Coordinates of C-alpha atoms in Angstrom, one line a residue:
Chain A
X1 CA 2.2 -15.3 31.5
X2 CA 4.0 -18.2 30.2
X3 CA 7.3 -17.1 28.2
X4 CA 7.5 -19.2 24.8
X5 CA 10.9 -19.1 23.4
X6 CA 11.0 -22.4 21.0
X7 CA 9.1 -23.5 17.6
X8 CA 8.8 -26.4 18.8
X9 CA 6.3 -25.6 21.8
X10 CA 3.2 -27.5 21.3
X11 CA 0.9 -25.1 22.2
X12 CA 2.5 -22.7 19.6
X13 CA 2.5 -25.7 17.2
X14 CA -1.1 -26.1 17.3
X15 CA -1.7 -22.8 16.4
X16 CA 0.4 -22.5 13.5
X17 CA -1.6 -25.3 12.5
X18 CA -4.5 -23.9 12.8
X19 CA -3.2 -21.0 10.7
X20 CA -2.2 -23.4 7.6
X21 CA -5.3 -26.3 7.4
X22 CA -9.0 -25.8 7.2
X23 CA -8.8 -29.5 7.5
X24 CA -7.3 -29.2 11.2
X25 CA -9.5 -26.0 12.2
X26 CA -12.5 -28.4 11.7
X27 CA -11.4 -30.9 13.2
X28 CA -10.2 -29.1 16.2
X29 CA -13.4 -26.4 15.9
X30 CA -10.5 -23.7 16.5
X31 CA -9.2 -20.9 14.1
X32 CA -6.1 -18.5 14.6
X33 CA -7.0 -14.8 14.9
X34 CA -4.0 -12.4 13.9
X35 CA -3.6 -8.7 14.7
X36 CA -4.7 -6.6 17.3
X37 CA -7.7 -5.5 15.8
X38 CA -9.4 -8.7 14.7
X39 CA -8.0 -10.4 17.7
X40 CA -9.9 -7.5 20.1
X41 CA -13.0 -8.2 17.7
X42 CA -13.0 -12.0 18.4
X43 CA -13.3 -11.2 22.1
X44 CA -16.0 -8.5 22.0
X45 CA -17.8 -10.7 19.8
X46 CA -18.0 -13.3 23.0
X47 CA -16.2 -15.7 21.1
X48 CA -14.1 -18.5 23.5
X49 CA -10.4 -18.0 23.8
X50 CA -8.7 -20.7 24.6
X51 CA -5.2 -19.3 23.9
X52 CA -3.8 -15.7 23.4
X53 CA 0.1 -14.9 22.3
X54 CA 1.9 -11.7 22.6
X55 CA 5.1 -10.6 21.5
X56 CA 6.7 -8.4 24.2
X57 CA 6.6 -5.4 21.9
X58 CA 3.2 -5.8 21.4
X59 CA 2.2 -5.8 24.8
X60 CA 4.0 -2.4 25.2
X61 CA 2.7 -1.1 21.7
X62 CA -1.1 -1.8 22.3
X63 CA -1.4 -2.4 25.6
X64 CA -5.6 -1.2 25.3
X65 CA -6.1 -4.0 23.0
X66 CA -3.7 -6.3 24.9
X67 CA -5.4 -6.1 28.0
X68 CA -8.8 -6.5 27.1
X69 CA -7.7 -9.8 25.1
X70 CA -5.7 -10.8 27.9
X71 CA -9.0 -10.8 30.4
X72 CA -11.0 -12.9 27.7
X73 CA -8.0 -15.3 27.3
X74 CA -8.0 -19.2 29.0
X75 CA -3.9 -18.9 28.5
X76 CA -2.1 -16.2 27.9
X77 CA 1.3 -16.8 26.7
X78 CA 4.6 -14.0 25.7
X79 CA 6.2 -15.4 22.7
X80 CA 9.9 -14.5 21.2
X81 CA 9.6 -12.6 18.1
X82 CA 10.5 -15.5 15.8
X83 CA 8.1 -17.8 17.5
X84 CA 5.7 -15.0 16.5
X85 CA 6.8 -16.0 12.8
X86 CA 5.0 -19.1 12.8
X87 CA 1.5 -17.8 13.8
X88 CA 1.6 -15.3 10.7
X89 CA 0.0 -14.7 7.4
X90 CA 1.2 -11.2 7.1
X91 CA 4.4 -9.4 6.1
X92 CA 4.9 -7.3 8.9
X93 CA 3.2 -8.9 12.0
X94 CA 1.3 -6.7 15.0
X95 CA 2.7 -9.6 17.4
X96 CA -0.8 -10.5 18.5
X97 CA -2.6 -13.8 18.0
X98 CA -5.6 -15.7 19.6
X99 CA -6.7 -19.4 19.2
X100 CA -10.6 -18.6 19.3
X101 CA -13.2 -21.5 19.1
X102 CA -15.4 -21.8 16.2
X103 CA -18.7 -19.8 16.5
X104 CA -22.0 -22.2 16.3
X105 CA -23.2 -20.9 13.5
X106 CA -27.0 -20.5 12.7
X107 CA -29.5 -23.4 11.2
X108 CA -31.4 -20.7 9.8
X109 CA -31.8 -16.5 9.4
X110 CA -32.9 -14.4 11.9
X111 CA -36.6 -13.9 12.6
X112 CA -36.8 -10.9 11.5
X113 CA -34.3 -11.4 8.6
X114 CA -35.9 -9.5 5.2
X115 CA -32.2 -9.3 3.3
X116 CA -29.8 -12.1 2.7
X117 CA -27.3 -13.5 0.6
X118 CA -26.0 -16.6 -0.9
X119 CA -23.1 -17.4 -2.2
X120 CA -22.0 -20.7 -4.2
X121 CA -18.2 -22.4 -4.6
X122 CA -16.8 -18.9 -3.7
X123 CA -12.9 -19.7 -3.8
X124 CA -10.6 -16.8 -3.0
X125 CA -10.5 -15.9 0.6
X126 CA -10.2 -12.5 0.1
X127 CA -13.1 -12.1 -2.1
X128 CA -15.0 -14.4 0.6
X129 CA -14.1 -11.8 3.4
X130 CA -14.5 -8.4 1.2
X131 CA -18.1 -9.6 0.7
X132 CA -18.6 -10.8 3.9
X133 CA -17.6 -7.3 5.1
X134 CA -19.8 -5.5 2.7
X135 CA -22.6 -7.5 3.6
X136 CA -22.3 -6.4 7.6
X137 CA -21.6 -3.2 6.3
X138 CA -24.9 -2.8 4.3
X139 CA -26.6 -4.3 6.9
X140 CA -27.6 -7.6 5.6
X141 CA -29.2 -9.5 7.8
X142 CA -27.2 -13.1 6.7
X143 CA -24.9 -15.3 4.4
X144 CA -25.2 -18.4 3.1
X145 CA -22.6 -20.1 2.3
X146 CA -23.0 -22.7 -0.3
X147 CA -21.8 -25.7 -2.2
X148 CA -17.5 -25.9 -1.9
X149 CA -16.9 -22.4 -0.6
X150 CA -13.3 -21.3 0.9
X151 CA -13.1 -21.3 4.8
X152 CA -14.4 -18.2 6.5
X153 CA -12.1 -18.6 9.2
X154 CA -8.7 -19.1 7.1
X155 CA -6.0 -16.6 7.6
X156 CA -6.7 -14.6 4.3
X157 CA -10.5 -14.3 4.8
X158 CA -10.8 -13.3 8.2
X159 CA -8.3 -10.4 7.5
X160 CA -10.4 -9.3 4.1
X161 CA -14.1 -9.8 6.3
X162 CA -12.3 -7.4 9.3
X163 CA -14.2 -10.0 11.5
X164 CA -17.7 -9.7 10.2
X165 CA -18.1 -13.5 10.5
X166 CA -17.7 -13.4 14.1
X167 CA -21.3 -10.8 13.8
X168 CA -22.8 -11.4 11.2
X169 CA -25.1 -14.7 11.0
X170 CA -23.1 -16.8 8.3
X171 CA -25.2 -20.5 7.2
X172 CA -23.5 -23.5 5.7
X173 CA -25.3 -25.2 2.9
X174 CA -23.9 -27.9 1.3
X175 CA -26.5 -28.5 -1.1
X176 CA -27.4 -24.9 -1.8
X177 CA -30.4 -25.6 -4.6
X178 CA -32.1 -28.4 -1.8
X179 CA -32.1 -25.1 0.9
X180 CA -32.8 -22.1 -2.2
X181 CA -36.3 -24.5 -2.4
X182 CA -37.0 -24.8 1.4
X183 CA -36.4 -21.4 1.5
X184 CA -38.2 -20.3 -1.7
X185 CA -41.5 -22.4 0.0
X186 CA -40.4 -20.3 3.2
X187 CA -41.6 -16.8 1.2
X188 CA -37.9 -16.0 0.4
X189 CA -37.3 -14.4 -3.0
X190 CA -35.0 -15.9 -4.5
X191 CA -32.6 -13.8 -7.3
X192 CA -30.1 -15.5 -9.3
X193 CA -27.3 -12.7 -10.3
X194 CA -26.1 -13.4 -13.9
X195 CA -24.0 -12.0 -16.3
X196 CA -27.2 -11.8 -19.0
X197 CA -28.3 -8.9 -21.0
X198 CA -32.2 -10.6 -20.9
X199 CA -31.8 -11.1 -17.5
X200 CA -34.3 -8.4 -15.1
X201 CA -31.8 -5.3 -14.4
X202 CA -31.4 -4.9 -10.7
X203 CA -32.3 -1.6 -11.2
X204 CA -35.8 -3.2 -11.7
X205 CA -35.6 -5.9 -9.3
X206 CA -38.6 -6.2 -6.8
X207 CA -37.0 -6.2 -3.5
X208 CA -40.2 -5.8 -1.1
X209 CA -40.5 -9.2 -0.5
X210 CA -37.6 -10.9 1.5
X211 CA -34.6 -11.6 -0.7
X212 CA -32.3 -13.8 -1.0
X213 CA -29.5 -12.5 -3.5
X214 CA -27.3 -15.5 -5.4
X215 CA -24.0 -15.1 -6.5
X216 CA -21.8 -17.7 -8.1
X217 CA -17.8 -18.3 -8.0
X218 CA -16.2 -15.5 -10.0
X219 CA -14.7 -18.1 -12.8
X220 CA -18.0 -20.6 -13.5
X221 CA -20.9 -18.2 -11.6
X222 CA -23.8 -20.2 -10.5
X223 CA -24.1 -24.3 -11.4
X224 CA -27.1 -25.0 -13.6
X225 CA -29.0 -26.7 -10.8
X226 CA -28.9 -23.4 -8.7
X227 CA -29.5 -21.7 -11.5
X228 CA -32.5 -23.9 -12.0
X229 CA -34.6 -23.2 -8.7
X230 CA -34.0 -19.3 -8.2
X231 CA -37.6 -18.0 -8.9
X232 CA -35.6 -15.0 -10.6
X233 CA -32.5 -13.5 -12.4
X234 CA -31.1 -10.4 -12.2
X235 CA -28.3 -8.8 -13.9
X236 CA -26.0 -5.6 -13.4
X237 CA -26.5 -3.2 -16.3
X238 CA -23.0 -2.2 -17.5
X239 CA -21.4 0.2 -20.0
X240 CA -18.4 -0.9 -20.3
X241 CA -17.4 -4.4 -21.1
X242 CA -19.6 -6.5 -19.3
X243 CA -17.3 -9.0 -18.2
X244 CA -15.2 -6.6 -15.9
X245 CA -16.8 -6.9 -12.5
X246 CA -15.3 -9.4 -10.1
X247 CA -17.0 -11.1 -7.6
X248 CA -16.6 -9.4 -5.0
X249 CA -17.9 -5.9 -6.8
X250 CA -20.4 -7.5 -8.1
X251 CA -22.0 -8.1 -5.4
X252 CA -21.2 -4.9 -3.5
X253 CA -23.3 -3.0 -6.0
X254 CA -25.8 -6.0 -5.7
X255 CA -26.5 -5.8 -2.1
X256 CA -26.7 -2.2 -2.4
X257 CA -29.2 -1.8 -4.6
X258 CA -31.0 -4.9 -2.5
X259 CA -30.6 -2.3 0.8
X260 CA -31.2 0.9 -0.8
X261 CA -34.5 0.5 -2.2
X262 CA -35.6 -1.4 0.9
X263 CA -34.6 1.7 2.8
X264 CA -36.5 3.5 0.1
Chain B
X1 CA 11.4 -18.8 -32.2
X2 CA 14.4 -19.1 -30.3
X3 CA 14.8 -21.2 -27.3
X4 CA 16.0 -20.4 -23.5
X5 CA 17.0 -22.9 -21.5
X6 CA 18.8 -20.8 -19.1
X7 CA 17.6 -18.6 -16.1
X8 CA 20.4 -16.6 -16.8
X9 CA 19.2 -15.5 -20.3
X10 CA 19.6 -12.0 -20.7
X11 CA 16.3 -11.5 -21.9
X12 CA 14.5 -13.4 -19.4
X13 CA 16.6 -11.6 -16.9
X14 CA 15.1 -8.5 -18.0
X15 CA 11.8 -9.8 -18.1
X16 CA 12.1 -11.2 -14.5
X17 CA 13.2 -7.5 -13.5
X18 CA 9.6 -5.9 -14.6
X19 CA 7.9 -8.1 -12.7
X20 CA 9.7 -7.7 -9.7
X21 CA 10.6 -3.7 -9.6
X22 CA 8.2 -0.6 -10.3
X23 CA 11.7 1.6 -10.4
X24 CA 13.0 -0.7 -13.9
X25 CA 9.3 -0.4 -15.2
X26 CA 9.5 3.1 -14.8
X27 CA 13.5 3.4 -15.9
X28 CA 12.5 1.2 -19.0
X29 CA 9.2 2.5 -19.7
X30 CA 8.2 -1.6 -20.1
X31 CA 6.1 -4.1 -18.5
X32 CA 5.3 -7.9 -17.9
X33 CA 2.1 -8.8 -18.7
X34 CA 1.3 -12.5 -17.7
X35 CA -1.6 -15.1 -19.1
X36 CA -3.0 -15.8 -22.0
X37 CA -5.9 -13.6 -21.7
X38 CA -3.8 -11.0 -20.3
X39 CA -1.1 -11.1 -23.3
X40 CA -3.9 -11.2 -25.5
X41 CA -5.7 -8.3 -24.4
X42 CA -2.4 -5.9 -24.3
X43 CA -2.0 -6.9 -28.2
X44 CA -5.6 -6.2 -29.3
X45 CA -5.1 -2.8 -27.4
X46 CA -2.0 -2.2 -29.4
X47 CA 0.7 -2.1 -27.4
X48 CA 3.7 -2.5 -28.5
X49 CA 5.4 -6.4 -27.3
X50 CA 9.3 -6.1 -28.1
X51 CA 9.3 -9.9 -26.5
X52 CA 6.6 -12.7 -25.7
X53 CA 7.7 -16.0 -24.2
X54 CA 6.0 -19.4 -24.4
X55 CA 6.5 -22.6 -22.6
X56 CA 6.3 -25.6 -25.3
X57 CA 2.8 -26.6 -23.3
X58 CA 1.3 -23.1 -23.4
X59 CA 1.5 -23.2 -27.4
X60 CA -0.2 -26.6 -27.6
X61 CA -2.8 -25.4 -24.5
X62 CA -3.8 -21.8 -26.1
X63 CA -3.1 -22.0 -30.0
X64 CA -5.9 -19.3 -30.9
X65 CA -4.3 -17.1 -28.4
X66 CA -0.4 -18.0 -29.0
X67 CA -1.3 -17.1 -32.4
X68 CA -2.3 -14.1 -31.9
X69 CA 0.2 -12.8 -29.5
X70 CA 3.2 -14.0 -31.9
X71 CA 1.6 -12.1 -34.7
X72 CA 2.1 -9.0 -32.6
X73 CA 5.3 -9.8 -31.1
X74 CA 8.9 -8.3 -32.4
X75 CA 10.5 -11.5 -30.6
X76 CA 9.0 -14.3 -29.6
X77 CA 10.9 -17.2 -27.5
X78 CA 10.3 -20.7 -26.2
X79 CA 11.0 -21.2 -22.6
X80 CA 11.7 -24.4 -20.5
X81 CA 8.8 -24.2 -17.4
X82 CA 11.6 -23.9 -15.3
X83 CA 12.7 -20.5 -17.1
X84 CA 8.9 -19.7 -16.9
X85 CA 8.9 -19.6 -13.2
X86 CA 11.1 -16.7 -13.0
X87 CA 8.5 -14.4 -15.2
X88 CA 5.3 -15.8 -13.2
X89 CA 4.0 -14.0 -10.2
X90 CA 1.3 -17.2 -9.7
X91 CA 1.0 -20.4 -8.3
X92 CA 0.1 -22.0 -11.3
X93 CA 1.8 -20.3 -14.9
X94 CA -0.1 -20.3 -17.8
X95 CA 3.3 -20.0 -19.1
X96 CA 2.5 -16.8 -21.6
X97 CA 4.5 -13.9 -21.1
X98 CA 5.2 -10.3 -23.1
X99 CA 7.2 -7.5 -21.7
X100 CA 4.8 -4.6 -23.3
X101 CA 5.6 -0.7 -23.6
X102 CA 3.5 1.1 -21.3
X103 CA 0.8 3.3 -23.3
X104 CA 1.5 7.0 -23.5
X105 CA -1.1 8.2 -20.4
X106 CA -3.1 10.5 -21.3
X107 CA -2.7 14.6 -19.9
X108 CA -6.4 15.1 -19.8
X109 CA -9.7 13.5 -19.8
X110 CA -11.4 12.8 -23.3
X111 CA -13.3 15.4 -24.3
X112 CA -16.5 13.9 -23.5
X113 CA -16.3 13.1 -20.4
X114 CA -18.6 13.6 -17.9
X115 CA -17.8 11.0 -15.2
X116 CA -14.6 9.9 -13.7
X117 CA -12.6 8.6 -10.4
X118 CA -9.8 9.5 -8.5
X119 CA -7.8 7.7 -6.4
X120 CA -5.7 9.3 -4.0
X121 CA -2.5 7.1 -2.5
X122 CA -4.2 3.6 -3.2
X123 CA -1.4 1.7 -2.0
X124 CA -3.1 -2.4 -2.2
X125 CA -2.5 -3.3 -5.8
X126 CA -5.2 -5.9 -5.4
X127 CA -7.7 -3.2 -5.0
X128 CA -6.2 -0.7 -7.5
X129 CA -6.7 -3.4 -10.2
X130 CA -10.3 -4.0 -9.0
X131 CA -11.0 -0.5 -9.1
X132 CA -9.8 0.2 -12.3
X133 CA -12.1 -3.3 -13.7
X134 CA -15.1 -2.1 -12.2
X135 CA -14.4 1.6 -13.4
X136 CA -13.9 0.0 -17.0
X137 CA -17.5 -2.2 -16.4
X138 CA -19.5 0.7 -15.9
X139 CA -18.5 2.9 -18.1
X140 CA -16.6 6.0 -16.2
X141 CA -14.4 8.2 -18.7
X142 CA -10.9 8.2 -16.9
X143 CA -9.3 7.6 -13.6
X144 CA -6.7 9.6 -12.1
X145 CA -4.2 7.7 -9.7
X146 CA -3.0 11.1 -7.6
X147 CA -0.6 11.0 -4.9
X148 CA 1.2 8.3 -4.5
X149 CA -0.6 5.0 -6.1
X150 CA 1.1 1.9 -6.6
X151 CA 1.6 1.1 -10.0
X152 CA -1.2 -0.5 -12.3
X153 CA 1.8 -2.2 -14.1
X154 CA 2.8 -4.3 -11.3
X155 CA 1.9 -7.8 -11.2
X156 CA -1.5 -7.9 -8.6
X157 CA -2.8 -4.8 -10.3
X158 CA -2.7 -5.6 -13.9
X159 CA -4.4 -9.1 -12.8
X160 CA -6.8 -7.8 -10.7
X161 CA -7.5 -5.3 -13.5
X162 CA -8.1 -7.7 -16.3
X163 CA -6.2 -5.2 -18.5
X164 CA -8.5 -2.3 -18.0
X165 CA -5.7 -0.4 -17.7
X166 CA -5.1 -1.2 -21.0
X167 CA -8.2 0.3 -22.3
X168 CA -9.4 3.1 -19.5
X169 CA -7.9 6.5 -19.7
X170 CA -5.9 6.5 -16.5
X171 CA -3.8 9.8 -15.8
X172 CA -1.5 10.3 -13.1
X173 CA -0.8 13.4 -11.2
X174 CA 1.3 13.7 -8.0
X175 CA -0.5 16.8 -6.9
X176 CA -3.5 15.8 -6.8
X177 CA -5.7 18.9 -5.0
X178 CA -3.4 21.1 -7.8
X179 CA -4.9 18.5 -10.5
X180 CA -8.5 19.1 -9.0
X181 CA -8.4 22.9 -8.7
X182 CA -7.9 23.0 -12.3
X183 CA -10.9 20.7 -12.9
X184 CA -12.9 22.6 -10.7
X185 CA -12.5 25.6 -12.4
X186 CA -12.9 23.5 -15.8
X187 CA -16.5 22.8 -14.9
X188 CA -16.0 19.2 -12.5
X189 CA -17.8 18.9 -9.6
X190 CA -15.4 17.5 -7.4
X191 CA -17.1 14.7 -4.8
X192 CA -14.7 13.6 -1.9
X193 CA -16.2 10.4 -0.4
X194 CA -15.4 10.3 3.1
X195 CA -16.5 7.8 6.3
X196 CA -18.9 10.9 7.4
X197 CA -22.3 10.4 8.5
X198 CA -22.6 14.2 8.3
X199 CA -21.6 14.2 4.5
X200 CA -24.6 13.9 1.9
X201 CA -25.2 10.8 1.4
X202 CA -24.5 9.3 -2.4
X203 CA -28.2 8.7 -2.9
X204 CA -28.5 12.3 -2.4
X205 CA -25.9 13.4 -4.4
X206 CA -26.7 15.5 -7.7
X207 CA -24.3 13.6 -10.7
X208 CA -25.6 15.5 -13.7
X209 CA -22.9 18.0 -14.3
X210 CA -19.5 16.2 -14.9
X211 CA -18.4 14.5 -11.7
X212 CA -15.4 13.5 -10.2
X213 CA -15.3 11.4 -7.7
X214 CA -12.4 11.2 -5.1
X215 CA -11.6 8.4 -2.9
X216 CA -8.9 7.9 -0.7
X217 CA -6.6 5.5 0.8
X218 CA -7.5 2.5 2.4
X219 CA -6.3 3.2 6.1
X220 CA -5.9 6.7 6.2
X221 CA -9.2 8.3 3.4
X222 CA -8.4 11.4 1.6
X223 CA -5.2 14.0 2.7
X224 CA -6.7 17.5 4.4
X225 CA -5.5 18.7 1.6
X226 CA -7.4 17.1 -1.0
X227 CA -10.4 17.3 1.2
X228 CA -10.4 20.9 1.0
X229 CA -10.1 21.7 -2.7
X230 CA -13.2 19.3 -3.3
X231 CA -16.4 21.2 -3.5
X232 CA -18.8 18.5 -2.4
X233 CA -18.9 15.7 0.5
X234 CA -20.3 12.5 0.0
X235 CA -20.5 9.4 1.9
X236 CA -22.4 6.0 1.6
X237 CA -25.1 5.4 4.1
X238 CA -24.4 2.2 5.9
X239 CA -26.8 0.2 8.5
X240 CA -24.2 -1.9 9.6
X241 CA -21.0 -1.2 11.2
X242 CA -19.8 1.9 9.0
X243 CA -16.6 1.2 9.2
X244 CA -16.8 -1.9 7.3
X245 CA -16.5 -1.4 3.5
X246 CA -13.0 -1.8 2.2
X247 CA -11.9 0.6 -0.5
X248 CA -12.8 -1.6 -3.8
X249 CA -16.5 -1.9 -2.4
X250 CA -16.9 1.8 -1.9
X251 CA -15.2 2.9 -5.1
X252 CA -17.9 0.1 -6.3
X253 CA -21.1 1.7 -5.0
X254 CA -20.0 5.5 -5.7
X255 CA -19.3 4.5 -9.3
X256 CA -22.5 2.3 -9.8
X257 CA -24.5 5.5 -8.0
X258 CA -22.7 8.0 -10.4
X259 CA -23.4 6.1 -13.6
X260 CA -26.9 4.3 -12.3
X261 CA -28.4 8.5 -11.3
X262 CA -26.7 9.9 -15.2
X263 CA -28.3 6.8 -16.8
X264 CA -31.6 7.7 -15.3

């Protein structure tokens, strides 16, 4: 294991780029993995590691996780705790960190896929990963991602989706209303989620039929072109004052309603 | 209105301290409210503003609401942006601030209610706030914050809480299986939702007597010791990995099943 003891290492600089630009993780086709957990995740979930850093401490404090990361690892480098500072997003930092390549992600869903959602311009990382892990959770069977949404593999909303992008089949649209219509004429269901009174209550919502759930950024919800080719809308009934759910809720209790009456 | 120009203002100073330290709230029995929709929202639920601040631009930018929130306030000041900064717990200030009393918490639940939360050492203020919104949207009576919660007043909670805290009963008790004893023998069910495949699952669960529903924190769930004073077990049933469904989007889906069942 190489012993990294300067900032200025190369290797660790690329990462640390990795960690601050979507720009240069697309480029490169690389993210940065932080933490023991997600790190172990990234490797289970076959991903490519082309790099793996450990603080010395953290090879003695998790030496389970360690090792098995170690194995997957193309490089495997022991870094001094304020290099370890650079490849960090977090206040108090487990000391473990892989480069991981980019997963190819899908063209399309699944074969089987009856359950899937979309979501359009989502901008807060951690409301991109919170429903990115509520979808794996509830056993959705894939995401869409659509329009100008944040990056999946940023620092932020790997750490909020606890690595459910690395399992869960995640599609980029950039024109989400042009693939809402292919997969409308596909025999997808397509349900607009709106914050509107007329709109069907998802407690009604048919969800027999393949669904595909849309959810809009938490500030402007869906654009009027999306809007425009969802062959439904449906809305979450509220009590209280209707414009207290965040995003991220929202489509928690959306999902779950789409996967509890499906389980029936 | 008078003017600061100078960080060192005594006011400002005092200000700054909310924002930064739960002890001083506490100590002072004050807040720092930040935004215009914020601000506005602590006046219309009358608390009491001993100070708002403005920035020259946010009177030009939000007159309707600048109007409003001077009306209320006993002193209302001018800031330069670079005073501003020191209040603002954002990237990019609105540049409204108040320093608000905090409300007098309730001892009890009203007297008609018949659904409610509580949160048991909820230590991510991001997900306290977002509890508390999505409590607020649909319609649950009160939430207790037992244990030891971090406070609504902060900064990330009373943004991601859209100033439901403001409006919702919230009641705080340290000893929280004490607090739910009592309820118990007042006629709550008392529902612990725990990570338990063996628990009944929420769509089983029977809400039509009053309900409390207990969640726990992030990391660790509930304490033993609230676990055993509940009367019930519940648990959402997952197809995915169940370990994936961070606190907010639990609280979500036991709240929406509560209130979705009692709405028949």
């Amino acid at each position: 294991m190489e012993h990294i003891t300067s900032r200025k290492n190369p290797s660790v600089q690329q990462a640390a780029r990795l960690l601050s630009s979507a720009t240069f993780r697309q480029e490169q086709g690389l993210f940065l993995a932080e933490g023991a957990r997600l790190c172990r995740d990234a490797v289970r979930s076959g991903l490519v590691v082309p790099a793996a850093y450990f603080t010395a401490k953290a090879l003695e404090k998790y030496p389970a996780y360690a090792e098995e990361i170690r194995q997957a690892a193309q490089t495997v480098y022991v870094v001094e705790p304020h290099v370890a500072g650079l490849l960090s997003d977090t206040k108090s930092p487990q000391g473990i960190f892989c480069v991981c390549r980019i997963p190819g992600l899908p063209e399309g869903f699944p074969p089987q896929a009856r359950a899937a959602l979309a979501l359009e311009n989502m901008q807060d990382p951690g409301n991109l990963g919170t429903v990115l892990r509520t979808a794996e959770a509830l056993g959705v069977d894939g995401v869409v991602l659509g329009g100008a949404c944040c990056d999946p593999f940023g620092p932020k909303a790997l750490r909020a989706s606890m690595g459910a992008v690395f399992r869960l089949p995640v599609l980029v649209e950039m024109d989400l209303p042009c693939a809402l219509e292919r997969w409308g004429r596909q025999g997808w269901r397509t349900m607009a989620a709106v914050p509107d009174t007329g709109a069907i209550p998802v407690t009604q919502a048919d969800f027999s039929q393949p669904t595909l759930a849309v959810v809009g950024n938490e500030g402007n919800g869906l654009t009027p072109e999306t809007l425009q080719v969802c062959g439904e809308r449906v809305t979450i009934p509220m009590r209280g004052r209707a414009e207290s759910l965040n995003a991220a809720s929202s489509a928690a209790i959306l999902l779950w309603e789409m996967m509890r009456t499906r389980t029936g």
